[in-house]
Amino acid sequence: MQAETVSVAEWLFAQPALNLTVSENATEWDNTVALIELMVPGKAEVLTYLNSNGSAPLRYAHVVVDHRATTEPYLADLLVGPLPIRNGTTRYEPLTYPYTKSAGGRVRNLDADSETMSAWFYNISASIEDITQELWGGTATGADEDTLDLWGIDPPWQDDGRIIRWTAFWNLPTSDFDVETLLPLGLYFKADVTGRDPTGWSVEGWFYNGIFYSTTDEFRSAFYSPGFVKLPPNEDGLWGQTGQRGPVPPLDTAYPPTMVAPSGPRFFVDEQQQYVKWMDFEFYLGFSRDIGLSLHDIKYKGQRIIYELSLQEAIAHYAGQDPMQSGTAYLDSFYGFGPYAFELVKGYDCPPHATYLNSSFYVRETTHTHTDSICLFEMDAPYPMQRHSTGSYVSAAQNVYFTVRTVNTVGNYDYMFSYEFYMDGTIDVNVRASGYIQAAYFANNHDYGYQIHSALSGSMHDHVLNYKIDFDILGTANTMIATTLVPVSETYPWSGGKPRNTMKLVRETVASEDNSRLLWGANGATQYTIVNTDQPNRHGEPRGYRILPSLGTAHLTVQDSSNVVNAANWATHDIYVTRQKDSEPRAAHPYNSQDVFDPPIDFAKFFDGESLLQEDLVVWVNLGMHHVPHTGDLPNTVFTTSHNGVQIMPLNYLEGDPSMESVQQVKIEYKAGEVGEVETYGQPESSCQAEWWGYKGDSVVRKFPYAPGEVYYETEDAG
Amino acid sequence: MQAETVSVAEWLFAQPALNLTVSENATEWDNTVALIELMVPGKAEVLTYLNSNGSAPLRYAHVVVDHRATTEPYLADLLVGPLPIRNGTTRYEPLTYPYTKSAGGRVRNLDADSETMSAWFYNISASIEDITQELWGGTATGADEDTLDLWGIDPPWQDDGRIIRWTAFWNLPTSDFDVETLLPLGLYFKADVTGRDPTGWSVEGWFYNGIFYSTTDEFRSAFYSPGFVKLPPNEDGLWGQTGQRGPVPPLDTAYPPTMVAPSGPRFFVDEQQQYVKWMDFEFYLGFSRDIGLSLHDIKYKGQRIIYELSLQEAIAHYAGQDPMQSGTAYLDSFYGFGPYAFELVKGYDCPPHATYLNSSFYVRETTHTHTDSICLFEMDAPYPMQRHSTGSYVSAAQNVYFTVRTVNTVGNYDYMFSYEFYMDGTIDVNVRASGYIQAAYFANNHDYGYQIHSALSGSMHDHVLNYKIDFDILGTANTMIATTLVPVSETYPWSGGKPRNTMKLVRETVASEDNSRLLWGANGATQYTIVNTDQPNRHGEPRGYRILPSLGTAHLTVQDSSNVVNAANWATHDIYVTRQKDSEPRAAHPYNSQDVFDPPIDFAKFFDGESLLQEDLVVWVNLGMHHVPHTGDLPNTVFTTSHNGVQIMPLNYLEGDPSMESVQQVKIEYKAGEVGEVETYGQPESSCQAEWWGYKGDSVVRKFPYAPGEVYYETEDAG
């Protein structure tokens, strides 16, 4: 793989028409290679290979070239291949088929002049140095001694053919903590930065404490007028820094409980093949710049259930009274998840007994490797898989599950992505968010957040994360069934002619892409299942997997967002179904933010009325978190409540619960305070086994007539 | 306590007017004592005692007398006291103030003649012995050699002044497994059992395979007619039994991971006082027949936040084409949770290092003690409390939490109740359900369930469990605020006159009991918080606790249920707020099922328009599960997906996240592949610490020009 990347890089740099410059030598007016990755082959080819021992699909590279040696800079997706490189055979061509954008395979680059623009912005902030000194005792000039920083909206406004950027002032941290997003200062300026010629760029106004000033002079004049209200800054301090502080809670310094794995890993990992097998689950891992970790060809009991399970995109959509917060709607794959899969903290991010894998990604003619950035581990859940008590026996089954995890810190936020596999055949996909919030300046922001520190508002925002689940339930011919519990008033043959208020099930198929943008629905009444209607079980019920939310919140609050326009049309509902197409491999493109009206991938265009009955289906599901930060989010957001997930659960897929295949079960029979038999089904001896022989049931003391000395035991529970 | 119960029992039996008989000697026409428990004193008295070192409230016993020595049998709630018993001072009186029922303090007993009725039912089933033999090769006659059982609807129909009971035939298990609820046979008979005189009782019809027969003769005649369709029985077998079966998954016989507690318990339990303290949380445990475990006087950092946290009731509401399933809506406190808090299975129900407590309850002049039926333990969550990565450091905090747990198996279902406490001040209240489903006979039941075995339908049902949370946030003057994220189109001073599609917060108080029956709302957009508006924090935000669902489903699907009528009016919404009153201590009464039109406690009557602004508030919150059983629920329902919870989370309650007080944190500084400093904040040494010194960040290999030998490390992440 390393050699292949090298060969593609060398070949690209040998193509004169691409006019490439090595990144470290490139100016803003040179073309560079932004990405070299393996192109994911088409599903049909892959299935032929996997299912029928067909030949392996031809290898191609997916390359992104950053074309800046032009007045209209653009990012171009290219297909390079076939590989290995052979001069004469290997060609490059625009990669267009996976994208919905009219232009196809290319999108303008609004960041081509980021260095020039940064300097231009510093000129503007330096032009009010007198004011920044007066307000905050510091400057933002681009110099080392600056104590202030500039940082603006994302994506920029793209209306009416203009590119408008609002830029905010922030205090720089004075500690080594990553606290800048907690230090807004409440001053913003608007600039029209359309085109590549800085002489055509202009400052279009200032905003401070609820008042818009249309020129710098107007703002300065107001600032020096009597009665101008100067507001306090947000400043770095212990309040924004992690680390122990305050009184240590009782017994906190003693060893807390910890998980140990006496037999070591009970799963198999082939690092070379990125293949993982745990119990009856097996799958392959993928990793890419845009989306980080992905799972492929997930088989359960030897049968594929999911062809691909992968994050597609994450949005963090803010709102506020100020243009910075209001204008912020990060689309994180622009930055990429892959580059931010940092090395995990052993014992904290993953339990002490976890196994670790590395991940790699291409950037600027280098391959970066994040050591130990993916972890795999089993856990004994703090509750059994199932249990049942009676007056004569109790049975219980252990709930050991397997997790694959990676953490991606995209800027201020840390996303912890977990894929959990359970003995009952369930897969739980979940994400937790921690890290620093991006906060707002407090003035006038009451309708958009709680005030959480002296001059800080916990800027309200939605996180929505989209996942692709390409189900293949007993083949690719699948159907989604929505089963809804509905209240009804119904008269029965036995009800004496009287209607009874009760409920029933309504089963509906999601027939076509005309009605396949779905919500979880009120009171969780609707259950979505992907089934193969041609493969009923022996009771006539179609075998399938159900998709259910672990939490209820999922999609974007904002409707028709002015920030993202068509760039996040995957965030409008909770769950979507489309027909699988190699031309629709991803719900979003990393450069969707560069042209929000006509983005490279407009997810809404996937919905073109095709039938979804017994077709190869892809489910796109959103995990969402509405976040209205409060004081408890300082210094960092806690994982306890900031999480969401979706479960993929077998439904009439097998005969009975497969977790009963495990030996990790016990049945204790008891009677009259004595244990009869303890069944341990061949599980290894544990520290609890001796205690099982002491199981008693309930002891009884007679109160009237009182007989305190005669404790006896019930033979069946009295109730 | 033991002696006190004895003294009350002796005193009661000495009151001639009560005309009591000891249970084991009682016939259906004798009065017995159904319950002796300590009466919970009024909140005002308790607060005086707790807050102001006032005198302890007077002790009273809550007694239930089962009055059967009458043609109109009834259950009477009595107050006996003050205690200790002193002849001349101690009196008994009807306990009426906590109940809404017009009659007050008493409700008819529909089960007074259960033994006579059982025999009468067996006469009916014996009268068709020829048919049961023909259909299922067995009898239901009440004899030991019966292979069939009878068991009917709950509550009985109570319309038009008549008491109607539908009774179903079930196969008895042939194994020692508790599998009967999986063995319905599809035949049902209707009986009018109004009054105490069996000669006035009558069979009113039969139902089999979708056809109603109005007399036994009609049914028999049809049965022996040509063309009568005989359907197969459900029979006990491996499919319905727990225990290992099938191929053992790979590596399953090796030791799975397990939790250990190297320092032992890091919490304090006073068994005598039933007092528990973990970190900055402390509270008292209560236990009663009706509702089992409850928590009282929950303090966080020395300040009461919750006066009472307790289960109120659980309903399991079924539906189906047959009168048995359609007529089933168990109200579990009728049976009581306390009597079914079975001894826990060590290592399965609770981790190996858990601490256990006993629980006791009164029944039939005895005190039953369930040994080790409450467990308490700390767990290290499989994810940190918070974490953040940058290109120069990574920080993380451990997430150790504390659980109090009990399992109540009410008949076929096992409810695992957990109360979890977190270092960030969050309390998580959750319930998981396992055990045997109550299944339906399969014929014609397609609209009410999946067919899950040869003649079995997984009868659809809702579980709804109501909890009382009596919040006291910085005193008893509290207000609920509903904060909703709403999409808006808004023009700002800086938006150039253009409206922007964005969102904002709408804060509303829940002003009175006229509008305090609430839903979680679509897309989780509404956040409910209990605050003290007179106690803002230093930023002006009211300090409080938020209540949020862990899962979305919460209330009953059925509207105006014909089964429960007014007996479960607490199950119609997701969350309710009322003004605290000693006359409204419970959302339900254990005998609500005995008079569903006018039950002892009709929760709807709590809502009488009182102001809820800065009043002592009680929140009643529902945890719900819609259950449409599938093959994976055989033999037992798995906990993986069958659970629900609610989190109680500090919101602007403290300055910053209190979990930062813990020493269980780490900060690793790194640069260019070398660790700079590792801060461990005084936490005890762990096996991972050596590994933290090996933290590297990402390594880089140059691809063009290719330099495979020169691996270097980034000083800041490249992205």
mmCIF file of C-alpha atoms in Angstrom, chain A residues 448-645:
data_model
loop_
_atom_site.group_PDB
_atom_site.id
_atom_site.type_symbol
_atom_site.label_atom_id
_atom_site.label_comp_id
_atom_site.label_asym_id
_atom_site.label_seq_id
_atom_site.Cartn_x
_atom_site.Cartn_y
_atom_site.Cartn_z
ATOM 1 C CA TYR A 448 -29.624 31.374 22.082
ATOM 2 C CA GLY A 449 -28.031 29.972 25.190
ATOM 3 C CA TYR A 450 -27.509 30.053 28.913
ATOM 4 C CA GLN A 451 -24.975 32.453 30.320
ATOM 5 C CA ILE A 452 -22.321 30.103 31.654
ATOM 6 C CA HIS A 453 -19.448 32.358 32.686
ATOM 7 C CA SER A 454 -18.756 36.013 33.320
ATOM 8 C CA ALA A 455 -19.098 37.099 29.682
ATOM 9 C CA LEU A 456 -19.935 33.801 28.045
ATOM 10 C CA SER A 457 -23.034 32.265 26.523
ATOM 11 C CA GLY A 458 -23.167 28.517 25.887
ATOM 12 C CA SER A 459 -24.068 28.894 22.247
ATOM 13 C CA MET A 460 -26.895 26.488 21.349
ATOM 14 C CA HIS A 461 -26.072 24.033 18.583
ATOM 15 C CA ASP A 462 -27.139 20.781 17.015
ATOM 16 C CA HIS A 463 -24.786 17.931 16.259
ATOM 17 C CA VAL A 464 -26.103 15.587 13.600
ATOM 18 C CA LEU A 465 -24.008 12.667 12.380
ATOM 19 C CA ASN A 466 -25.046 10.641 9.392
ATOM 20 C CA TYR A 467 -24.214 6.964 8.969
ATOM 21 C CA LYS A 468 -24.568 4.786 5.936
ATOM 22 C CA ILE A 469 -25.787 1.267 6.578
ATOM 23 C CA ASP A 470 -25.804 -0.786 3.409
ATOM 24 C CA PHE A 471 -27.847 -3.757 4.533
ATOM 25 C CA ASP A 472 -27.729 -7.076 2.718
ATOM 26 C CA ILE A 473 -30.180 -9.312 4.544
ATOM 27 C CA LEU A 474 -29.906 -12.782 2.985
ATOM 28 C CA GLY A 475 -28.853 -11.206 -0.264
ATOM 29 C CA THR A 476 -29.316 -7.766 -1.724
ATOM 30 C CA ALA A 477 -33.070 -7.943 -2.382
ATOM 31 C CA ASN A 478 -34.426 -6.182 0.679
ATOM 32 C CA THR A 479 -37.473 -4.188 1.765
ATOM 33 C CA MET A 480 -38.034 -1.802 4.628
ATOM 34 C CA ILE A 481 -41.140 -2.415 6.699
ATOM 35 C CA ALA A 482 -42.484 0.203 9.090
ATOM 36 C CA THR A 483 -44.509 -1.440 11.852
ATOM 37 C CA THR A 484 -46.519 1.019 13.912
ATOM 38 C CA LEU A 485 -48.398 0.517 17.169
ATOM 39 C CA VAL A 486 -51.630 2.452 16.744
ATOM 40 C CA PRO A 487 -54.469 3.067 19.191
ATOM 41 C CA VAL A 488 -57.770 1.721 17.850
ATOM 42 C CA SER A 489 -61.324 1.291 18.927
ATOM 43 C CA GLU A 490 -62.348 -2.144 17.742
ATOM 44 C CA THR A 491 -65.311 -4.464 18.106
ATOM 45 C CA TYR A 492 -64.517 -8.173 18.382
ATOM 46 C CA PRO A 493 -66.654 -11.309 17.911
ATOM 47 C CA TRP A 494 -66.401 -11.799 21.680
ATOM 48 C CA SER A 495 -66.891 -8.211 22.844
ATOM 49 C CA GLY A 496 -70.679 -8.309 22.911
ATOM 50 C CA GLY A 497 -70.999 -5.742 20.151
ATOM 51 C CA LYS A 498 -69.127 -3.173 22.198
ATOM 52 C CA PRO A 499 -66.066 -1.425 20.826
ATOM 53 C CA ARG A 500 -62.948 -1.768 22.928
ATOM 54 C CA ASN A 501 -60.228 0.864 23.173
ATOM 55 C CA THR A 502 -57.055 -1.053 22.450
ATOM 56 C CA MET A 503 -54.194 -1.023 19.936
ATOM 57 C CA LYS A 504 -52.911 -2.937 16.953
ATOM 58 C CA LEU A 505 -49.999 -3.167 14.538
ATOM 59 C CA VAL A 506 -50.016 -1.493 11.139
ATOM 60 C CA ARG A 507 -47.360 -2.839 8.780
ATOM 61 C CA GLU A 508 -46.390 -0.689 5.804
ATOM 62 C CA THR A 509 -43.610 -1.102 3.304
ATOM 63 C CA VAL A 510 -41.492 1.898 2.398
ATOM 64 C CA ALA A 511 -42.365 1.502 -1.228
ATOM 65 C CA SER A 512 -40.257 4.032 -3.062
ATOM 66 C CA GLU A 513 -37.871 6.928 -2.717
ATOM 67 C CA ASP A 514 -40.917 9.201 -2.836
ATOM 68 C CA ASN A 515 -41.694 8.365 0.793
ATOM 69 C CA SER A 516 -38.380 7.165 2.182
ATOM 70 C CA ARG A 517 -37.332 10.196 4.219
ATOM 71 C CA LEU A 518 -38.563 9.172 7.632
ATOM 72 C CA LEU A 519 -38.886 10.251 11.247
ATOM 73 C CA TRP A 520 -38.756 8.028 14.303
ATOM 74 C CA GLY A 521 -42.259 9.249 15.042
ATOM 75 C CA ALA A 522 -44.082 10.253 18.194
ATOM 76 C CA ASN A 523 -43.817 8.034 21.265
ATOM 77 C CA GLY A 524 -41.460 5.648 19.437
ATOM 78 C CA ALA A 525 -44.508 3.957 17.953
ATOM 79 C CA THR A 526 -42.912 3.023 14.643
ATOM 80 C CA GLN A 527 -40.381 0.230 14.291
ATOM 81 C CA TYR A 528 -38.298 0.147 11.106
ATOM 82 C CA THR A 529 -37.066 -3.193 9.871
ATOM 83 C CA ILE A 530 -35.010 -4.207 6.850
ATOM 84 C CA VAL A 531 -36.200 -7.602 5.721
ATOM 85 C CA ASN A 532 -35.976 -9.920 2.821
ATOM 86 C CA THR A 533 -39.627 -10.609 2.043
ATOM 87 C CA ASP A 534 -38.617 -13.514 -0.196
ATOM 88 C CA GLN A 535 -36.950 -15.202 2.768
ATOM 89 C CA PRO A 536 -39.604 -15.735 5.420
ATOM 90 C CA ASN A 537 -38.708 -17.812 8.446
ATOM 91 C CA ARG A 538 -40.578 -21.046 9.084
ATOM 92 C CA HIS A 539 -43.411 -19.127 10.720
ATOM 93 C CA GLY A 540 -43.931 -16.988 7.629
ATOM 94 C CA GLU A 541 -42.417 -13.819 9.074
ATOM 95 C CA PRO A 542 -39.772 -12.145 6.914
ATOM 96 C CA ARG A 543 -36.287 -12.420 8.375
ATOM 97 C CA GLY A 544 -34.625 -9.109 9.028
ATOM 98 C CA TYR A 545 -32.894 -6.590 11.201
ATOM 99 C CA ARG A 546 -34.559 -3.748 13.034
ATOM 100 C CA ILE A 547 -33.035 -0.275 13.290
ATOM 101 C CA LEU A 548 -33.901 1.575 16.465
ATOM 102 C CA PRO A 549 -32.656 4.717 18.105
ATOM 103 C CA SER A 550 -30.902 4.539 21.463
ATOM 104 C CA LEU A 551 -32.045 8.105 22.036
ATOM 105 C CA GLY A 552 -34.806 10.081 20.471
ATOM 106 C CA THR A 553 -33.170 13.173 19.067
ATOM 107 C CA ALA A 554 -31.738 12.900 15.632
ATOM 108 C CA HIS A 555 -32.181 15.610 13.053
ATOM 109 C CA LEU A 556 -31.420 19.278 12.589
ATOM 110 C CA THR A 557 -33.668 21.818 14.307
ATOM 111 C CA VAL A 558 -32.979 24.470 11.675
ATOM 112 C CA GLN A 559 -35.090 24.159 8.552
ATOM 113 C CA ASP A 560 -33.668 25.223 5.182
ATOM 114 C CA SER A 561 -30.559 26.510 6.914
ATOM 115 C CA SER A 562 -29.183 29.727 5.455
ATOM 116 C CA ASN A 563 -25.705 28.465 6.311
ATOM 117 C CA VAL A 564 -25.656 25.094 4.591
ATOM 118 C CA VAL A 565 -28.461 25.469 2.022
ATOM 119 C CA ASN A 566 -28.153 22.181 0.056
ATOM 120 C CA ALA A 567 -24.923 20.964 1.623
ATOM 121 C CA ALA A 568 -26.530 18.978 4.444
ATOM 122 C CA ASN A 569 -29.790 17.673 3.044
ATOM 123 C CA TRP A 570 -28.969 14.402 4.842
ATOM 124 C CA ALA A 571 -29.730 16.122 8.182
ATOM 125 C CA THR A 572 -33.404 16.952 7.677
ATOM 126 C CA HIS A 573 -34.885 13.647 8.837
ATOM 127 C CA ASP A 574 -34.019 10.783 11.180
ATOM 128 C CA ILE A 575 -33.640 7.898 8.790
ATOM 129 C CA TYR A 576 -33.635 7.571 4.990
ATOM 130 C CA VAL A 577 -33.759 4.658 2.604
ATOM 131 C CA THR A 578 -32.407 4.720 -0.941
ATOM 132 C CA ARG A 579 -31.628 2.175 -3.576
ATOM 133 C CA GLN A 580 -27.955 1.222 -3.498
ATOM 134 C CA LYS A 581 -25.989 2.736 -6.377
ATOM 135 C CA ASP A 582 -22.293 3.030 -6.951
ATOM 136 C CA SER A 583 -23.085 6.548 -8.076
ATOM 137 C CA GLU A 584 -24.429 7.371 -4.607
ATOM 138 C CA PRO A 585 -21.684 6.051 -2.348
ATOM 139 C CA ARG A 586 -21.660 8.943 0.119
ATOM 140 C CA ALA A 587 -24.299 11.243 1.612
ATOM 141 C CA ALA A 588 -21.896 14.171 1.577
ATOM 142 C CA HIS A 589 -18.704 15.385 -0.040
ATOM 143 C CA PRO A 590 -15.892 16.909 2.033
ATOM 144 C CA TYR A 591 -16.055 20.069 -0.077
ATOM 145 C CA ASN A 592 -19.826 20.558 0.077
ATOM 146 C CA SER A 593 -19.192 23.732 2.066
ATOM 147 C CA GLN A 594 -17.430 25.303 -0.904
ATOM 148 C CA ASP A 595 -20.615 25.676 -2.906
ATOM 149 C CA VAL A 596 -23.610 25.271 -0.643
ATOM 150 C CA PHE A 597 -26.203 26.026 -3.331
ATOM 151 C CA ASP A 598 -24.804 23.432 -5.731
ATOM 152 C CA PRO A 599 -22.580 21.185 -3.608
ATOM 153 C CA PRO A 600 -20.666 18.202 -5.016
ATOM 154 C CA ILE A 601 -23.161 15.883 -3.298
ATOM 155 C CA ASP A 602 -26.685 17.086 -2.689
ATOM 156 C CA PHE A 603 -28.259 14.223 -0.778
ATOM 157 C CA ALA A 604 -31.775 15.365 -1.694
ATOM 158 C CA LYS A 605 -31.058 14.365 -5.289
ATOM 159 C CA PHE A 606 -30.805 10.699 -4.269
ATOM 160 C CA PHE A 607 -34.575 10.664 -3.915
ATOM 161 C CA ASP A 608 -35.893 10.217 -7.402
ATOM 162 C CA GLY A 609 -38.853 7.972 -6.973
ATOM 163 C CA GLU A 610 -37.253 4.591 -7.504
ATOM 164 C CA SER A 611 -38.956 1.524 -6.115
ATOM 165 C CA LEU A 612 -37.516 0.183 -2.874
ATOM 166 C CA LEU A 613 -39.316 -3.151 -2.856
ATOM 167 C CA GLN A 614 -36.897 -6.076 -2.788
ATOM 168 C CA GLU A 615 -34.068 -3.904 -4.017
ATOM 169 C CA ASP A 616 -30.542 -3.430 -2.728
ATOM 170 C CA LEU A 617 -31.205 -0.861 0.003
ATOM 171 C CA VAL A 618 -29.052 1.615 1.818
ATOM 172 C CA VAL A 619 -30.249 3.091 5.100
ATOM 173 C CA TRP A 620 -28.863 6.485 6.096
ATOM 174 C CA VAL A 621 -29.464 7.153 9.737
ATOM 175 C CA ASN A 622 -28.767 10.231 11.833
ATOM 176 C CA LEU A 623 -27.470 10.378 15.365
ATOM 177 C CA GLY A 624 -28.164 13.791 16.784
ATOM 178 C CA MET A 625 -27.591 15.824 19.894
ATOM 179 C CA HIS A 626 -29.229 19.130 20.699
ATOM 180 C CA HIS A 627 -26.722 20.924 22.831
ATOM 181 C CA VAL A 628 -27.590 23.947 24.927
ATOM 182 C CA PRO A 629 -24.385 24.172 26.941
ATOM 183 C CA HIS A 630 -24.674 24.915 30.644
ATOM 184 C CA THR A 631 -22.122 25.458 33.388
ATOM 185 C CA GLY A 632 -21.529 21.698 33.607
ATOM 186 C CA ASP A 633 -19.984 21.861 30.110
ATOM 187 C CA LEU A 634 -17.042 23.798 31.577
ATOM 188 C CA PRO A 635 -14.251 23.085 31.109
ATOM 189 C CA ASN A 636 -15.235 20.224 28.780
ATOM 190 C CA THR A 637 -18.498 18.638 27.730
ATOM 191 C CA VAL A 638 -19.121 15.392 29.611
ATOM 192 C CA PHE A 639 -19.923 12.160 27.801
ATOM 193 C CA THR A 640 -22.595 11.187 30.352
ATOM 194 C CA THR A 641 -25.409 12.981 28.613
ATOM 195 C CA SER A 642 -23.822 13.996 25.310
ATOM 196 C CA HIS A 643 -24.317 10.886 23.260
ATOM 197 C CA ASN A 644 -26.576 9.175 20.801
ATOM 198 C CA GLY A 645 -26.783 5.834 19.107
#
